[in-house]
Coordinates of C-alpha atoms and ligand atoms in Angstrom, one line a residue:
X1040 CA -67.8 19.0 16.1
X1041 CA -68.6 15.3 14.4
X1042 CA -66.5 16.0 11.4
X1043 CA -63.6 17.9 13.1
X1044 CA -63.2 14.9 15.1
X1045 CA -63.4 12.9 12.1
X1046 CA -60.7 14.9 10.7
X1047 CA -59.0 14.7 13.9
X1048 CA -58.7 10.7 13.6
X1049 CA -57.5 11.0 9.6
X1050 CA -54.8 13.3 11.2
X1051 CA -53.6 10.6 14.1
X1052 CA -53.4 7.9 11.4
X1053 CA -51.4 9.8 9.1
X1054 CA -49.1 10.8 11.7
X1055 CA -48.7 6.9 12.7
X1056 CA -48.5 5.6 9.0
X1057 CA -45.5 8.4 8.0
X1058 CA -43.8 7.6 11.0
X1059 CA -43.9 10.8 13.2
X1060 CA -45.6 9.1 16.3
X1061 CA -45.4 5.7 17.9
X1062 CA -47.7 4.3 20.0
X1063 CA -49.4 6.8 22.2
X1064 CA -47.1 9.1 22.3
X1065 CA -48.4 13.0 20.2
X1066 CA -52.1 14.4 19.8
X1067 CA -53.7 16.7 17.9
X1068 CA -56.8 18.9 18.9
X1069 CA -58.9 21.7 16.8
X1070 CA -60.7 24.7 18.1
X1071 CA -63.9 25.8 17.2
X1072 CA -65.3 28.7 18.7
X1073 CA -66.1 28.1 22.7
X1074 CA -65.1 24.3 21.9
X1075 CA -61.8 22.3 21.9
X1076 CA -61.8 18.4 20.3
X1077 CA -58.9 16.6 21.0
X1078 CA -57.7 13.4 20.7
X1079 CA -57.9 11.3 24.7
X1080 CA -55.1 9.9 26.6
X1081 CA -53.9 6.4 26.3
X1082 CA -55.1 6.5 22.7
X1083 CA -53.0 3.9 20.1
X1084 CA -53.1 7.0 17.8
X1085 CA -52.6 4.5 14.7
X1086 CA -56.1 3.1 16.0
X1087 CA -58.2 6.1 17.4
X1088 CA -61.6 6.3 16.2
X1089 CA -64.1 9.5 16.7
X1090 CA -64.9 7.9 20.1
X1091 CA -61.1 8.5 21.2
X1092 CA -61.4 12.0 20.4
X1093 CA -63.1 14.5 23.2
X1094 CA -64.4 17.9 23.2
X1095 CA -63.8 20.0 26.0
X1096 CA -65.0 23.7 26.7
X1097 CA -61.6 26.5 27.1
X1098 CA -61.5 25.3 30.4
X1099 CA -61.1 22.0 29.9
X1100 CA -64.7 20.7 30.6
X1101 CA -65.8 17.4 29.2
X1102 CA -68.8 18.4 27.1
X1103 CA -68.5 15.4 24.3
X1104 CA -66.7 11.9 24.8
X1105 CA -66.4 9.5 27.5
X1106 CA -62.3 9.5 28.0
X1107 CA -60.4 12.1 29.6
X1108 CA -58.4 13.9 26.8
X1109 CA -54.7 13.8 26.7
X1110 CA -52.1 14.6 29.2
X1111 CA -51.5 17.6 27.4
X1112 CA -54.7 19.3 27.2
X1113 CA -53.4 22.4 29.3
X1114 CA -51.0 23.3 26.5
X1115 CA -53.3 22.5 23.7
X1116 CA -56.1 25.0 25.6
X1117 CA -53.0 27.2 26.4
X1118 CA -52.3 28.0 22.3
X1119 CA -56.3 27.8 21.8
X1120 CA -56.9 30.3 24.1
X1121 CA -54.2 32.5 23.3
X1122 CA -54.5 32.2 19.2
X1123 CA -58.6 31.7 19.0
X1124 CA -59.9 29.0 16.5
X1125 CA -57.2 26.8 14.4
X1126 CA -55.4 23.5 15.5
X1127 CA -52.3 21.8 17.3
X1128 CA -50.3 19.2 16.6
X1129 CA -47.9 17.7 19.2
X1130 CA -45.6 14.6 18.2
X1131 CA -42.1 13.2 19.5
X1132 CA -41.3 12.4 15.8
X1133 CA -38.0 11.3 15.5
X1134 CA -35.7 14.2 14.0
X1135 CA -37.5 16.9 15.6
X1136 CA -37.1 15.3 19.4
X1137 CA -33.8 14.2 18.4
X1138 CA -32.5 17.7 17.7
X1139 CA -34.3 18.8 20.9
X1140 CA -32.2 16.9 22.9
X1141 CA -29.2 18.6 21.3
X1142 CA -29.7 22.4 19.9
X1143 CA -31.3 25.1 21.6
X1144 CA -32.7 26.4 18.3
X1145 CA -32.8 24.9 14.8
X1146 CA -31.4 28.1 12.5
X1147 CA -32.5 28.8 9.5
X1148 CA -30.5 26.5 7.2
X1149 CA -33.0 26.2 4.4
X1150 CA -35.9 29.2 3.7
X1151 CA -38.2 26.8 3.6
X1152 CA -38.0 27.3 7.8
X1153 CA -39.5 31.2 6.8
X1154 CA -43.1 29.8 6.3
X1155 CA -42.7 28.4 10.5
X1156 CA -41.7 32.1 11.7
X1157 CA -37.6 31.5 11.3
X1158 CA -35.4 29.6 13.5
X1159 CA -37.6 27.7 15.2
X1160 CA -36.8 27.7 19.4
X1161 CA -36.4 24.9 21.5
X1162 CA -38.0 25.4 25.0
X1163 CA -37.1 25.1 28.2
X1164 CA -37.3 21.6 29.5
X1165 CA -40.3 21.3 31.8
X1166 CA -42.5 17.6 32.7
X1167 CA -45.0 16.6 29.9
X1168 CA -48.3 18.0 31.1
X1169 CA -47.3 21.0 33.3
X1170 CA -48.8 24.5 33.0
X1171 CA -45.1 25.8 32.9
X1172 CA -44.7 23.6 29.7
X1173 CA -48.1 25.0 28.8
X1174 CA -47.1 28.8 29.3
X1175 CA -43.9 28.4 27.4
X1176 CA -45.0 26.7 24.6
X1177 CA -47.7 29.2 24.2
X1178 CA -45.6 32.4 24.7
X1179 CA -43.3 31.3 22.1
X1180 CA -45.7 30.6 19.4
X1181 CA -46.8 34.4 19.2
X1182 CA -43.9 34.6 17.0
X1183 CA -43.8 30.9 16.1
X1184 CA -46.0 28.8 14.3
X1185 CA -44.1 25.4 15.6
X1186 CA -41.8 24.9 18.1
X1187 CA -39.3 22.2 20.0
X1188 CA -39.8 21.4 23.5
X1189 CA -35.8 20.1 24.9
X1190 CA -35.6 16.7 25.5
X1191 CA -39.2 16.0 24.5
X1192 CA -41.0 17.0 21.0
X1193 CA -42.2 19.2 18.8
X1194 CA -45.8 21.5 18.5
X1195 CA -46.9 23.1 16.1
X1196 CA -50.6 25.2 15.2
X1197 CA -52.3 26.6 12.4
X1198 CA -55.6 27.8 11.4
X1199 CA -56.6 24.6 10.2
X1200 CA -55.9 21.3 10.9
X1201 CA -54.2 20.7 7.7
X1202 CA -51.8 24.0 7.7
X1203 CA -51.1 22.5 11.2
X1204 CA -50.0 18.8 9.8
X1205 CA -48.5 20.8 6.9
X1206 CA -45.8 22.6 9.3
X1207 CA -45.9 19.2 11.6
X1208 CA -44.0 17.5 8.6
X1209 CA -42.6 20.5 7.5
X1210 CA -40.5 20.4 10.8
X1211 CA -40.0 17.1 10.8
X1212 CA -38.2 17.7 7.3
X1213 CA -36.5 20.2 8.7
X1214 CA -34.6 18.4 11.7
X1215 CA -34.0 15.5 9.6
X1216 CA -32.1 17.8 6.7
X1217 CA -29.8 19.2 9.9
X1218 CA -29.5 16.2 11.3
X1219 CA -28.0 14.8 7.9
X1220 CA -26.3 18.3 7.0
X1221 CA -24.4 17.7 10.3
X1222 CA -23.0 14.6 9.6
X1223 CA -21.0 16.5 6.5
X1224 CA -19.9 19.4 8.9
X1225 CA -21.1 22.2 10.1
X1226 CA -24.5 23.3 8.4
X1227 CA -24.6 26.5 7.3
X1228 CA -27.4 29.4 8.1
X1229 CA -29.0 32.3 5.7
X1230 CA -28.5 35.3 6.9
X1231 CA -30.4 38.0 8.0
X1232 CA -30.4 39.9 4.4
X1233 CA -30.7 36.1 2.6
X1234 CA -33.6 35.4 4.6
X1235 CA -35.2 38.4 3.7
X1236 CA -34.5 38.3 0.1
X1237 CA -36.0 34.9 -0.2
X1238 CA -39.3 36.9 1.4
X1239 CA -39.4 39.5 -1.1
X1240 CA -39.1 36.7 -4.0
X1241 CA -41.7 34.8 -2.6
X1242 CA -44.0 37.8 -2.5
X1243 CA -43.4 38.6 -6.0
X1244 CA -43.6 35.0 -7.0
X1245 CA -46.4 34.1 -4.9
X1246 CA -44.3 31.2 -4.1
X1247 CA -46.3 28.0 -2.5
X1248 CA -49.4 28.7 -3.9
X1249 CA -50.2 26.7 -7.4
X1250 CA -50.4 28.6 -10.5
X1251 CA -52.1 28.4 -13.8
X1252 CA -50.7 28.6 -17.2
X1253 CA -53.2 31.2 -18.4
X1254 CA -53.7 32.3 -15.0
X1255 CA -53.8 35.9 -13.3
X1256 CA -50.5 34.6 -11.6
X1257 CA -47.6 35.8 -12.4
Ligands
ZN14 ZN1 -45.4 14.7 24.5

């Protein structure tokens, strides 16, 4: 687990240096197999260091590290034990809470929102560290790779770290482009048939992925 939790501190300080946490406030935890590493509570996340970051069994076990993890290891083992190996990240970056106080989901206004599962939900308000907050963070994401927690932040996993930063920020974008959209009047949504005519391009296309010139890609 040495360079997971490695990776695990690259991934707090980029989160710190683009803005999307402050302070101590987000973490971010990987699963490998039986084990969980994730960063520890109280941690200056712009500051953590391997030490900062613990590994725990699925049940929340210290096995490595000598600081209890984060307040929110229930949900981060919640998503673990529900989606098996992959990785979490939890922030209160600024668009994304900021539409969580207001919306209860963000609608697909730009297809880019397909690649997080659609409209992405905002949960049920529940205390930061609860196994209600846990449950319902965790139930939605069987159809969700991120969602918004009301009046507190944003989560999102993937099967690696980076796909898990990637729809972090992707989210982030996301909220913010509302946000701004609403200041002009009232954003528009693709609809159903739009949303899955972007899909069928993006299969033909192989849209996201990069392509060579002289490539097999069409
Ligand atoms: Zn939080």
């Amino acid at each position: 687990m040495d360079e997971i939790r490695g990776d695990i501190v690259a991934a707090c300080h980029r989160l710190a240096r683009e803005g999307l946490v402050v302070g101590t406030a987000g973490n971010v935890s990987v699963r490998r197999d039986d084990l969980v590493a994730l960063t520890a509570t109280g941690v200056v996340l712009a500051e953590a260091t391997v030490d900062d970051v613990t590994v725990v069994d699925l049940a929340g076990e210290i096995v490595t590290g000598g600081l209890r993890p984060t307040s929110e290891a229930g949900l981060h083992l919640s998503v673990h034990r529900k989606f098996g190996d992959g990785a979490v990240v939890h922030t209160h970056a600024p668009a994304s809470t900021a539409l969580a106080c207001v919306l209860d989901e963000l609608p697909v206004i730009h297809y880019q929102l397909l690649s997080l599962g659609g409209a992405v939900p905002v949960i049920e308000f529940h205390p930061f560290g609860t196994p209600e907050l846990a449950d319902a963070v965790s139930e939605a994401m069987v159809h969700k790779n991120a969602v918004l927690m009301a009046n507190h932040g944003a989560v999102s996993r993937g099967a690696t770290l980076a796909e898990a930063m990637d729809r972090t920020f992707l989210l982030e974008w996301a909220c913010d482009l509302y946000a701004r959209a609403s200041t002009l009047g009232t954003p528009k949504t693709l609809t159903q048939q739009q949303q899955q005519a972007v899909i069928e391009v993006a299969l033909t296309l192989q849209y996201g992925k990069p392509q060579p010139v002289n490539g097999d890609s069409q």
